Short mmCIF file of C-alpha atoms in Angstrom, two decimals:
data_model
loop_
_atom_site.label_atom_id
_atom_site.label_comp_id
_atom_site.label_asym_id
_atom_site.label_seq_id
_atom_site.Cartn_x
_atom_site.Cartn_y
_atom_site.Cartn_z
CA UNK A 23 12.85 -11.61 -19.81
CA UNK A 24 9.27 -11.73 -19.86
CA UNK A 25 7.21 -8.41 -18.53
CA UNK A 26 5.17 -9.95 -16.14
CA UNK A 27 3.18 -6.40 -14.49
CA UNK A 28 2.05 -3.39 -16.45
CA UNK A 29 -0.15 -1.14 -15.90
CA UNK A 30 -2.46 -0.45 -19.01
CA UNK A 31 -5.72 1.00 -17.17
CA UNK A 32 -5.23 4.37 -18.53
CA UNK A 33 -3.10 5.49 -21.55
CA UNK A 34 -1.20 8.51 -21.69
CA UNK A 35 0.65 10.28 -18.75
CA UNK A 36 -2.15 8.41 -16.60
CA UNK A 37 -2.94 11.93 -14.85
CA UNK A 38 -4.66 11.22 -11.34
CA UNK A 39 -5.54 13.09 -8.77
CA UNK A 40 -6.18 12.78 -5.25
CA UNK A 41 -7.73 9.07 -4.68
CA UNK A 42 -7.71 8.54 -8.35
CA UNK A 43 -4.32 7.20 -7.96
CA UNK A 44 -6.33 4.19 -6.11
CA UNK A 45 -9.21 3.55 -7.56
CA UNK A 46 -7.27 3.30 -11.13
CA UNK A 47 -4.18 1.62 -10.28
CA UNK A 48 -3.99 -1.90 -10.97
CA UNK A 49 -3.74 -3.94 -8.06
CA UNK A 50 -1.05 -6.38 -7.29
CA UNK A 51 0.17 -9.24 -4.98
CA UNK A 52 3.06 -9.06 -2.73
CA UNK A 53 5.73 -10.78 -5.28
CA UNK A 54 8.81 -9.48 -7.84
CA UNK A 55 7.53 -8.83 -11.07
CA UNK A 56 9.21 -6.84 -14.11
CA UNK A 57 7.68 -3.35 -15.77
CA UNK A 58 7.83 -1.93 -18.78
CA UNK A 59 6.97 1.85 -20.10
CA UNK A 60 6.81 2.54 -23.22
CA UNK A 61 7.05 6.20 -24.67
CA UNK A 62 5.29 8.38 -26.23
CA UNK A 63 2.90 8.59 -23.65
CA UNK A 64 3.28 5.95 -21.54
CA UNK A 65 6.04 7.36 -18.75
CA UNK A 66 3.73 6.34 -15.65
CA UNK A 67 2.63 3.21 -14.37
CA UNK A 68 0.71 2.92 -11.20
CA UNK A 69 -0.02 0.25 -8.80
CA UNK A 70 -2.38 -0.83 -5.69
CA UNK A 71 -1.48 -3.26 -2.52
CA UNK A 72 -3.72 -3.51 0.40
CA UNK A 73 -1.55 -2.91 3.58
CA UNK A 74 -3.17 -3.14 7.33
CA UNK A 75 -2.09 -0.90 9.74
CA UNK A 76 1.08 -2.26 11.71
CA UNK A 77 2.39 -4.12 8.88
CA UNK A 78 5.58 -2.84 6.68
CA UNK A 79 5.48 -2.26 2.79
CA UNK A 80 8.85 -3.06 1.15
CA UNK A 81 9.52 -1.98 -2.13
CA UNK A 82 12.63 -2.79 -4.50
CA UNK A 83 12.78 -0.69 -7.66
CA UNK A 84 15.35 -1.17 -10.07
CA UNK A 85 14.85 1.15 -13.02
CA UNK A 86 16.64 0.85 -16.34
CA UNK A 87 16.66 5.00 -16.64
CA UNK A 88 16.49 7.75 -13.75
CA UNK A 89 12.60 7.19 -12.31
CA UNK A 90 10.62 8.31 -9.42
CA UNK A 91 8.66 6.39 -7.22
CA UNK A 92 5.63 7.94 -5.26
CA UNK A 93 3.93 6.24 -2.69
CA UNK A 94 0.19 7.13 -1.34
CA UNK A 95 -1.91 6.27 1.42
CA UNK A 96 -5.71 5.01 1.32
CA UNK A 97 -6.73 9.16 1.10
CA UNK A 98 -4.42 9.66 -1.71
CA UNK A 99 -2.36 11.76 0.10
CA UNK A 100 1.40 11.36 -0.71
CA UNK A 101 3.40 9.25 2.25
CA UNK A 102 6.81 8.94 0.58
CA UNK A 103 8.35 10.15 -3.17
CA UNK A 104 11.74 9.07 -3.79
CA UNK A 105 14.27 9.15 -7.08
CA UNK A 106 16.21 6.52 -8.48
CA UNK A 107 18.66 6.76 -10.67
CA UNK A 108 19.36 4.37 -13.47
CA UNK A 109 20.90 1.24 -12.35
CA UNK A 110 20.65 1.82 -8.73
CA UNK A 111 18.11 0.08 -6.92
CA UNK A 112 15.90 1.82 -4.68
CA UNK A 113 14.41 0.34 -1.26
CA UNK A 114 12.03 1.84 0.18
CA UNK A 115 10.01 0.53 3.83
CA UNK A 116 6.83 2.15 4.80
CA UNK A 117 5.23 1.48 8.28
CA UNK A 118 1.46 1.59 7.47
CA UNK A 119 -0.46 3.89 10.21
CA UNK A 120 -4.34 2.52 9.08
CA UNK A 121 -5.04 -0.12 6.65
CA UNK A 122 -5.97 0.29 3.41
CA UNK A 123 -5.04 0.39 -0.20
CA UNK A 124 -1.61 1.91 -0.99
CA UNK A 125 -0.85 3.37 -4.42
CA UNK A 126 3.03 2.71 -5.79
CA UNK A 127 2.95 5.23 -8.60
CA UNK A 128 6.20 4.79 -11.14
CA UNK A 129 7.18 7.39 -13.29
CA UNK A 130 10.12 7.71 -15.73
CA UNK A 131 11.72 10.60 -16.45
CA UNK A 132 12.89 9.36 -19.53
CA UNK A 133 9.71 7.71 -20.38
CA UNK A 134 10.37 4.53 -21.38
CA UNK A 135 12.50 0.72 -20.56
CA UNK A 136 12.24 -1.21 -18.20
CA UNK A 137 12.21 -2.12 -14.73
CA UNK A 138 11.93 -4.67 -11.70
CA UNK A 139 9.61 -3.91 -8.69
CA UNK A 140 10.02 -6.57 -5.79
CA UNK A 141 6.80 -5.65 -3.17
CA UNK A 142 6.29 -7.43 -0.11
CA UNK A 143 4.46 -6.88 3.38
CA UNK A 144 6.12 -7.47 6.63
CA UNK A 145 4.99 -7.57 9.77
CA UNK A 146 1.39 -8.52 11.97
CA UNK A 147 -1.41 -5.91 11.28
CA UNK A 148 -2.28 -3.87 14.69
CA UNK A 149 -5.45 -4.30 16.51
CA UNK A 150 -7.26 -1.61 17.39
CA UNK A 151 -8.95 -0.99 20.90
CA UNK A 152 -11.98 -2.58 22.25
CA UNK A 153 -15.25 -0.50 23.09
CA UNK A 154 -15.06 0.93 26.65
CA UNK A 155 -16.51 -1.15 29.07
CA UNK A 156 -19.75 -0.27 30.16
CA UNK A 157 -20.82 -1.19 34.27
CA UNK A 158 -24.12 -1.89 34.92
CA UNK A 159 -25.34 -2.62 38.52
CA UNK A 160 -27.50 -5.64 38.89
CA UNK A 161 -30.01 -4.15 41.89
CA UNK A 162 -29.70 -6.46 44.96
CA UNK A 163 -27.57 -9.20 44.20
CA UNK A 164 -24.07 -7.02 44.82
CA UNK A 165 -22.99 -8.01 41.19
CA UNK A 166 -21.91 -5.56 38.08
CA UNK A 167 -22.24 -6.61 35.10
CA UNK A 168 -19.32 -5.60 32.68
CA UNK A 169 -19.96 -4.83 28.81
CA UNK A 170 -17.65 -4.58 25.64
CA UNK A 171 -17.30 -4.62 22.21
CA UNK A 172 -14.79 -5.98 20.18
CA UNK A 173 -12.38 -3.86 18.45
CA UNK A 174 -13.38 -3.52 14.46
CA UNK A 175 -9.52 -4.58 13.58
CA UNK A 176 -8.92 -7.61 15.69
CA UNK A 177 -5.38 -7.45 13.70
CA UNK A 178 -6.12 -11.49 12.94
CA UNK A 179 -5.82 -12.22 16.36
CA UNK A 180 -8.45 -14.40 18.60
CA UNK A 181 -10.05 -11.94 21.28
CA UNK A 182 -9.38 -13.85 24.51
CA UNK A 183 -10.17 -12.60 28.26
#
């Protein structure tokens, strides 16, 4: 089978910190693709998928050796790190709390095959709130008028009322 993903931004252990992990990883659509590490010096691969808040990241590993699979949020901060074991596919859901790139970091611990990643997004992205409304008294007519802003995330939904 053809390796159809791999991430070759950064040789070696590919050693990031904090939002590193995003701005280096190399981004991906949702789709099942197949990985390959390669040691020496290759035992990490790391990968990016924007996710807006509301929607569901799935993720399907299914690692040829035992591997770990660490997941971070849009401040690099670590949401989810789970093992997998060679042979045993790993699924992993993560409900995204604010949108934003997502980091899937892979790393083997015996540093090198291969491996299948199936990512996918589920779910409609959350809208956030509209501005408060704001009354303004229109001096002798006994009318208000009433003023609000459109929330900054309408989620991809038409703002109706």
């Amino acid at each position: 089978t053809d390796v159809t993903m791999q991430d070759d931004i950064r040789s070696g252990t590919d050693a990031y910190s904090g939002t590193d992990y995003l701005v280096n990883a190399t981004t991906i659509p949702e789709g099942d693709f197949l990985g390959y590490l390669d040691a020496p010096g290759d035992i990490m691969d790391t990968y990016g998928i924007e996710v807006q808040k509301g929607q569901i990241l799935n993720i399907s590993v299914d690692p040829a050796g035992p591997m770990t699979i660490d997941l971070r949020n849009s401040t690099g901060s670590v949401v989810g790190m789970y093992e997998s074991a060679a042979g045993e596919p790993k699924e992993i859901s993560w409900n995204s709390d604010g949108d934003g790139r997502v980091a899937i970091i892979l790393i083997a611990s015996n540093g090198h095959g291969t491996y299948s990643i199936k990512v996918h997004i589920s779910g409609e992205p959350t809208p956030d709130m509209p501005s408060y409304p704001t009354l303004t008294c229109v001096s002798g007519s006994g009318k208000i008028d009433l003023t609000w802003y459109a929330p900054s995330n309408d989620g991809g939904s038409p703002i109706l009322g």
